[in-house]
mmCIF file of C-alpha atoms and ligand atoms in Angstrom:
data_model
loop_
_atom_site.group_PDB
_atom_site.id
_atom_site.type_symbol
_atom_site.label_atom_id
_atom_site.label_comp_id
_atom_site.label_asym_id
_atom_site.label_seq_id
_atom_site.Cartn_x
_atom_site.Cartn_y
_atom_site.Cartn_z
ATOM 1 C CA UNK A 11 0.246 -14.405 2.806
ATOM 2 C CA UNK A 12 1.451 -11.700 5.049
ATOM 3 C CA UNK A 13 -1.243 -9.977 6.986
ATOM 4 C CA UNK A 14 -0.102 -5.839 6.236
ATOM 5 C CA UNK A 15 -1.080 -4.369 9.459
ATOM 6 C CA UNK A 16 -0.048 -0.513 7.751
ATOM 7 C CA UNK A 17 -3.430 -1.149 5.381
ATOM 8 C CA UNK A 18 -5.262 -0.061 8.148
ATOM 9 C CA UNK A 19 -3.060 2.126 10.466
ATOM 10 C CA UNK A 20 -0.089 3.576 8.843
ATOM 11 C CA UNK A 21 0.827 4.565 12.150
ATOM 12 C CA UNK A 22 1.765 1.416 13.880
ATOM 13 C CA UNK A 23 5.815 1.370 15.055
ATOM 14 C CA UNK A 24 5.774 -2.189 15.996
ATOM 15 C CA UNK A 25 3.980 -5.396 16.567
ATOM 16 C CA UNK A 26 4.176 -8.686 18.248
ATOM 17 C CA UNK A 27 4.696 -11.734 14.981
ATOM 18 C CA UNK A 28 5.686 -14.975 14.609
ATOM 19 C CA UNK A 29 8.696 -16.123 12.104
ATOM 20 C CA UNK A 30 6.878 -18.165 9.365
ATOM 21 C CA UNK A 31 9.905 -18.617 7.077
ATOM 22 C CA UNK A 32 13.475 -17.788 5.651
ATOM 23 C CA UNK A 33 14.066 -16.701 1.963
ATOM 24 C CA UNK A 34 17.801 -16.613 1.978
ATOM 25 C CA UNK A 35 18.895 -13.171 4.148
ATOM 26 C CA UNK A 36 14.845 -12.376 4.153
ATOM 27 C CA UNK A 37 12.583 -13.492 7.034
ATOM 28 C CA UNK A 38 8.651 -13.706 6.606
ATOM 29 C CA UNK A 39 6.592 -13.046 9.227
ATOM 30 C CA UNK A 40 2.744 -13.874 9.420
ATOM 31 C CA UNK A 41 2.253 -10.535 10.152
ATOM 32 C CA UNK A 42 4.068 -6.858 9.794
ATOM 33 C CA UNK A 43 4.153 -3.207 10.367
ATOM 34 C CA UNK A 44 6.824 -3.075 7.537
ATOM 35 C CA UNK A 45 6.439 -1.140 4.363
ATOM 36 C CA UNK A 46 7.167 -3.543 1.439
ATOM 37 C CA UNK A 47 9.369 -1.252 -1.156
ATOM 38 C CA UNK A 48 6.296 -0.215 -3.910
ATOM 39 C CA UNK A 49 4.699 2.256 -5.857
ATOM 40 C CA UNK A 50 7.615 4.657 -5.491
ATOM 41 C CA UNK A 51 7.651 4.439 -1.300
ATOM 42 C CA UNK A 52 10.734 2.823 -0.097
ATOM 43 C CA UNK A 53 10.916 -0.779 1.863
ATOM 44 C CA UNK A 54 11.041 0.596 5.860
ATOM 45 C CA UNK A 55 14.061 -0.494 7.964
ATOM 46 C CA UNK A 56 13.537 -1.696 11.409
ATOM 47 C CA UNK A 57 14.266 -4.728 13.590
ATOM 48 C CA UNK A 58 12.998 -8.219 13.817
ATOM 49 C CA UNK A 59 13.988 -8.830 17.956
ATOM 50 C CA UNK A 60 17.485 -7.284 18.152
ATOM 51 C CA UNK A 61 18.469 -8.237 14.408
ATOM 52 C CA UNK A 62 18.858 -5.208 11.859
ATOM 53 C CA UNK A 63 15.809 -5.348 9.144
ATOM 54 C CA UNK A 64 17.637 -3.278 6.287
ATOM 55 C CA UNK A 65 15.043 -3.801 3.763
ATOM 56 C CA UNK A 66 11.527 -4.382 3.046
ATOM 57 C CA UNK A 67 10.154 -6.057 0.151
ATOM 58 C CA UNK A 68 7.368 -8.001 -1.809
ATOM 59 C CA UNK A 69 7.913 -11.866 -2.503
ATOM 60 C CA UNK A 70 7.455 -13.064 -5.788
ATOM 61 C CA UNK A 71 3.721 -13.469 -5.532
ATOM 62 C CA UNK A 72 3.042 -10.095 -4.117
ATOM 63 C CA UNK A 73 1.551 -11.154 -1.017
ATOM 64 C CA UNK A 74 4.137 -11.768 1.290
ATOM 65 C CA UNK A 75 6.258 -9.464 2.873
ATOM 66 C CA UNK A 76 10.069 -10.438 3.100
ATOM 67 C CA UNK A 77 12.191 -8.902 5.316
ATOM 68 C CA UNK A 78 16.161 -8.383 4.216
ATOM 69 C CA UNK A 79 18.289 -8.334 7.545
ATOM 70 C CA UNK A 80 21.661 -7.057 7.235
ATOM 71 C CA UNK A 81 24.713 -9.054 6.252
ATOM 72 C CA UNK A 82 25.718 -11.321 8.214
ATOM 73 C CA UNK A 83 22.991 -11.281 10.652
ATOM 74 C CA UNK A 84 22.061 -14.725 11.928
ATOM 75 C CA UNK A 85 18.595 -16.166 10.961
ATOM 76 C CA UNK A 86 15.929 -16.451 13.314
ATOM 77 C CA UNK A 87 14.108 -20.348 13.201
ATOM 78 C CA UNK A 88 10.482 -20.506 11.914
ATOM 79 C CA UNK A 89 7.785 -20.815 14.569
ATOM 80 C CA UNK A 90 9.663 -17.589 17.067
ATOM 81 C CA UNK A 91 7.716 -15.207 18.437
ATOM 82 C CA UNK A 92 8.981 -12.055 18.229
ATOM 83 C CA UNK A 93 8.552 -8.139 18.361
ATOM 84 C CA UNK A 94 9.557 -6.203 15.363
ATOM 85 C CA UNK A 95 9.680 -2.361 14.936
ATOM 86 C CA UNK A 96 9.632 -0.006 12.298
ATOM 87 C CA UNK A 97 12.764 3.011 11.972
ATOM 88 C CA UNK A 98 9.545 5.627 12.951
ATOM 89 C CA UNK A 99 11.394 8.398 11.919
ATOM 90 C CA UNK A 100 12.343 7.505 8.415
ATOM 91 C CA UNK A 101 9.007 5.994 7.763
ATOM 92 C CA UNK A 102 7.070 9.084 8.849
ATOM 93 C CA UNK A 103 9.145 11.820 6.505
ATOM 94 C CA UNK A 104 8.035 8.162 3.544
ATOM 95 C CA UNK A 105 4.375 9.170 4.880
ATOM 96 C CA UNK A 106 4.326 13.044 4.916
ATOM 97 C CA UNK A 107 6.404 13.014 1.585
ATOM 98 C CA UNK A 108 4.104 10.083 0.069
ATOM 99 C CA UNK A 109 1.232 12.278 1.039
ATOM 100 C CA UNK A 110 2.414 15.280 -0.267
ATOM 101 C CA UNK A 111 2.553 13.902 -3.729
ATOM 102 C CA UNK A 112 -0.885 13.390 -3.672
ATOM 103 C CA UNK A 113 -1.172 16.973 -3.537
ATOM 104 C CA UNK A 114 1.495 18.001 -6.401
ATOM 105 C CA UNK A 115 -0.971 15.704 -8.063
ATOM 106 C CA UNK A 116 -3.883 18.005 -6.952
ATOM 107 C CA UNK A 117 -1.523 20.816 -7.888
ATOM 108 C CA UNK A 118 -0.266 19.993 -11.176
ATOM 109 C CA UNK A 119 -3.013 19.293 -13.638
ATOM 110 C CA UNK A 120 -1.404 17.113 -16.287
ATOM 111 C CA UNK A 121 -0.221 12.772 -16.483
ATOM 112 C CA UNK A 122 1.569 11.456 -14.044
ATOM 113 C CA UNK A 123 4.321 9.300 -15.899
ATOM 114 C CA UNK A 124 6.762 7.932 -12.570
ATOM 115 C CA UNK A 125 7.980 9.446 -9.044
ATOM 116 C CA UNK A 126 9.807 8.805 -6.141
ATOM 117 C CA UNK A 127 9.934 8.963 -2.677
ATOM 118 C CA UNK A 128 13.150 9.258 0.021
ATOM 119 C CA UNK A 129 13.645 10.249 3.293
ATOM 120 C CA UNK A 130 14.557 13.588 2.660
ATOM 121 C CA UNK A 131 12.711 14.464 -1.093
ATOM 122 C CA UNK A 132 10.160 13.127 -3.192
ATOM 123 C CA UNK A 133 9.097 13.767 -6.940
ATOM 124 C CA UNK A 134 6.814 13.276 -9.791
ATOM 125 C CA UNK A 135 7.371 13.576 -13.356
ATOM 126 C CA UNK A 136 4.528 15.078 -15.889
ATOM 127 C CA UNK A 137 3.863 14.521 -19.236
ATOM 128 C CA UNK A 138 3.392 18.572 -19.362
ATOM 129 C CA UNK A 139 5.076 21.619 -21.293
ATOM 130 C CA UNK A 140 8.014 23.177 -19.420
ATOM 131 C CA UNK A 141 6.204 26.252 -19.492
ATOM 132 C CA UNK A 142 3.529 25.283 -17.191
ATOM 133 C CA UNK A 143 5.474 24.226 -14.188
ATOM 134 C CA UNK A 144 5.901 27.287 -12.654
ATOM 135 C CA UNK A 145 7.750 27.046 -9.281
ATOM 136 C CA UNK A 146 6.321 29.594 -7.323
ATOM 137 C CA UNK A 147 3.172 28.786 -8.313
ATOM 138 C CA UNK A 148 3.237 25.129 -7.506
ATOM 139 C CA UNK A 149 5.020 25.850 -3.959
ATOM 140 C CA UNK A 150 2.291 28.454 -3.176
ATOM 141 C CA UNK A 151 -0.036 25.794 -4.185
ATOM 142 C CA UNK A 152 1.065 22.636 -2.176
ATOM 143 C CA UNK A 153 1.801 24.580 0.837
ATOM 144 C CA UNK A 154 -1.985 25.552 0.281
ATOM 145 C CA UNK A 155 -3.561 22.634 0.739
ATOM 146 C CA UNK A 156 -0.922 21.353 3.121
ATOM 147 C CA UNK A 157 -2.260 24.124 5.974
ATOM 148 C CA UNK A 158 -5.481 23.761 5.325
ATOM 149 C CA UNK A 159 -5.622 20.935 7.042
ATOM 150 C CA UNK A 160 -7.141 18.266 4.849
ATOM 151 C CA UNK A 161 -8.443 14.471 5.840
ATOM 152 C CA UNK A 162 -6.614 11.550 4.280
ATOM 153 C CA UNK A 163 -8.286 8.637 4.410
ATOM 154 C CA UNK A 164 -7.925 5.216 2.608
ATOM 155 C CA UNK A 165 -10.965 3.336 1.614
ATOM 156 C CA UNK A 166 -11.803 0.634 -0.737
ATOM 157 C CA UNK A 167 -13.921 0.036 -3.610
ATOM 158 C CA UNK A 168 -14.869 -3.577 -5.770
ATOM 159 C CA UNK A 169 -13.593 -3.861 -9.334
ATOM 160 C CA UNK A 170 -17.200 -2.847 -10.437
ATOM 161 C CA UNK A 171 -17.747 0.280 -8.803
ATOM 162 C CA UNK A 172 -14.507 1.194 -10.103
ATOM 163 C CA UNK A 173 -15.429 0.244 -13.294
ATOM 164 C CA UNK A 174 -19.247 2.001 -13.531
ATOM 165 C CA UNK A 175 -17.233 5.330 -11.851
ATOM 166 C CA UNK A 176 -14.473 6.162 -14.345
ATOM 167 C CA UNK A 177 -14.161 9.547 -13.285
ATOM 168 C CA UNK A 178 -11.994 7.709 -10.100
ATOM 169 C CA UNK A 179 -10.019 6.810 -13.014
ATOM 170 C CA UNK A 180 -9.353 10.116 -14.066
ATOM 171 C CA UNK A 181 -6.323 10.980 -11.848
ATOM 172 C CA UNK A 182 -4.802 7.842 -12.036
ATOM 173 C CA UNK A 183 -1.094 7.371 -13.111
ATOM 174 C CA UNK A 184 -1.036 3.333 -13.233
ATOM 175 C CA UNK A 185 -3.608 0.917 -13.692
ATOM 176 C CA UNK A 186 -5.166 0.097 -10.857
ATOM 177 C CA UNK A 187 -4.087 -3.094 -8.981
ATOM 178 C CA UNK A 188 -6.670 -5.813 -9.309
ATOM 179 C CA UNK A 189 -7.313 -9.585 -8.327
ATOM 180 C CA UNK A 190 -8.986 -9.007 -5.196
ATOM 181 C CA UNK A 191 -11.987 -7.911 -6.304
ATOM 182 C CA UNK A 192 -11.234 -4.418 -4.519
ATOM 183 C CA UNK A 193 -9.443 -1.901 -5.186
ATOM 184 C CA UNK A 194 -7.558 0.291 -2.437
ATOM 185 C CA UNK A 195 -8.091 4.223 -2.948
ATOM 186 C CA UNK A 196 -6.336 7.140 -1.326
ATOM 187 C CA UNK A 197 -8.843 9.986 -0.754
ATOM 188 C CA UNK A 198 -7.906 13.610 -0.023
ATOM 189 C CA UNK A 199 -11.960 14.428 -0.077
ATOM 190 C CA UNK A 200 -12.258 17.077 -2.931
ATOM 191 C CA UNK A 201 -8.589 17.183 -3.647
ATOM 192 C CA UNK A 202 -6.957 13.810 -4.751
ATOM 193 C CA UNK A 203 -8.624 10.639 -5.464
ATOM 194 C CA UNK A 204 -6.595 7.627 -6.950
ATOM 195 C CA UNK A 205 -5.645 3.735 -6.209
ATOM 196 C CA UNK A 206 -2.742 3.687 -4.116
ATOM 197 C CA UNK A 207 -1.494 1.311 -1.017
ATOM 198 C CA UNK A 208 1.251 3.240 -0.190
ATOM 199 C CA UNK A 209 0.925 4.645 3.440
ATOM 200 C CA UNK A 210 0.194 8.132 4.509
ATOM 201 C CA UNK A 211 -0.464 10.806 6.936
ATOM 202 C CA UNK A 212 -4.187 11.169 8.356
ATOM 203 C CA UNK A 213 -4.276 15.339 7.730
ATOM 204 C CA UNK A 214 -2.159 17.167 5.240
ATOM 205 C CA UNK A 215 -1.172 19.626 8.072
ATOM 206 C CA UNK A 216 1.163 16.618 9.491
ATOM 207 C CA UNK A 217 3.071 17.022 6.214
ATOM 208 C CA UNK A 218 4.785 20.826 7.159
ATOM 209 C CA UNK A 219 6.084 23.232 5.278
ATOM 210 C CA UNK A 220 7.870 22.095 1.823
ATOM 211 C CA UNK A 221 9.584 24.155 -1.080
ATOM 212 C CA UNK A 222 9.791 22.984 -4.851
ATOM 213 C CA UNK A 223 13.633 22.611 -4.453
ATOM 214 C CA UNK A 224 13.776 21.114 -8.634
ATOM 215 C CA UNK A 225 12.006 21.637 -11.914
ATOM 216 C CA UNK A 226 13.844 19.765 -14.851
ATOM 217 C CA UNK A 227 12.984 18.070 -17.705
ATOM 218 C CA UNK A 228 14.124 14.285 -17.805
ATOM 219 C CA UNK A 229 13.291 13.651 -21.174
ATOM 220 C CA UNK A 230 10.198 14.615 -23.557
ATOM 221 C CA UNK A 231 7.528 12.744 -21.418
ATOM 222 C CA UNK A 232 9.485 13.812 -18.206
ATOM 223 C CA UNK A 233 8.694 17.269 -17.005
ATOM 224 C CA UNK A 234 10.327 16.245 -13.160
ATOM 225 C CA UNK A 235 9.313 18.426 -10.122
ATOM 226 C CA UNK A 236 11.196 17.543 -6.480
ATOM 227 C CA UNK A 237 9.864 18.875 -3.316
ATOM 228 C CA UNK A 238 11.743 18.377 -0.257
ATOM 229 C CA UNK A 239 10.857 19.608 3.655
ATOM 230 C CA UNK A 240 11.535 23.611 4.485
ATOM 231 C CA UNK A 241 13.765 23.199 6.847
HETATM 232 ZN ZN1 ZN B 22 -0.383 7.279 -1.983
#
């Protein structure tokens, strides 16, 4: 099992790890800052030492982290110490984007049914009417909450309280993952409230400026609305 140093600060570039094992081009660490591809947040690139990390992703079993390095890269032998780093950059625009969401979420009152994050955009998709996504509206919204500088902060709750407090349930797109006995929430206190372990900026107002730059309906349960950064 890796340990996911990102759980508790999303803001960590790099770390100090030991090589635990090889999954063909993947490594596994016993530890990472890297992003495991999930929930609609993109695996983060980086390095392992001076070897190119082109990928992130979840083993089989979910709780490992494997790390794809790029063709041809020689593999590193179980037991090294090394220093990995995230790309900062790319994972930050993941992060505001990511957090974002949570407030199109906020915005748009209606079932989430799939997004999507990259570097550059992000979207969700709405089991709403055409009609009710109006673009203006929704821009003049998001940008809303974005300056008024809300807290984002993760916390955790057990499979009961979750349970005897459906109305965290309420905003939820996906069930909730479970084994743990705990359940990882994203709160945006007053705004947003759902299970997510995605990772995230600490105040909306790190997020900037973003337009609505699509609105288009990707099938009858699909009402898909893209945001992207200003400028
Ligand atoms: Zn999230």
């Amino acid at each position: 099992m890796t340990e996911l140093l990102f759980r508790g600060d999303a803001y960590l570039k790099s770390c100090r790890a030991t090589v635990v094992g090889l999954h063909g081009d993947a490594v596994e660490l016993d530890r990472t800052v890297f992003y495991p591809m999930g929930g609609g947040q993109p695996g983060d690139s980086g390095r392992i030492g001076e070897l190119r990390v082109a990928d992130a992703r979840k083993g089989e079993d979910g709780e490992r982290v494997l790390h794809v390095l790029e063709p041809g890269a020689p593999s590193p032998m179980p037991g090294t110490p090394v220093e990995i780093e995230i790309d900062w950059e790319r994972r930050y625009h993941h992060m505001r984007l990511h957090t974002a969401l949570h407030l199109l979420c906020a915005v748009v009152r209606a079932p989430v049914t799939g997004g999507r994050i990259a570097e550059d955009k992000a979207h969700l998709d709405f089991d709403v009417e055409m009609e009710k996504l109006v673009k203006d509206e929704i821009e003049a919204g998001v940008n809303a909450l974005i300056a008024a500088g809300h807290e984002v902060r993760p916390r955790w709750v057990s499979d009961a309280e979750l349970d005897a407090r459906p109305e965290l349930v309420r905003t939820m797109s996906v069930a909730p993952p479970r084994g743990e006995g705990r359940v990882r929430l994203l709160d945006i206190p007053g705004i947003d409230l759902q299970a997510c372990g995605g990772t995230h900026v600490a105040n909306t107002r790190e997020i900037g400026r973003l337009i609505v730059v699509k609105i288009r309906s990707e099938g009858k349960r699909n009402k898909r609305v893209t945001l992207a950064f200003a400028q």
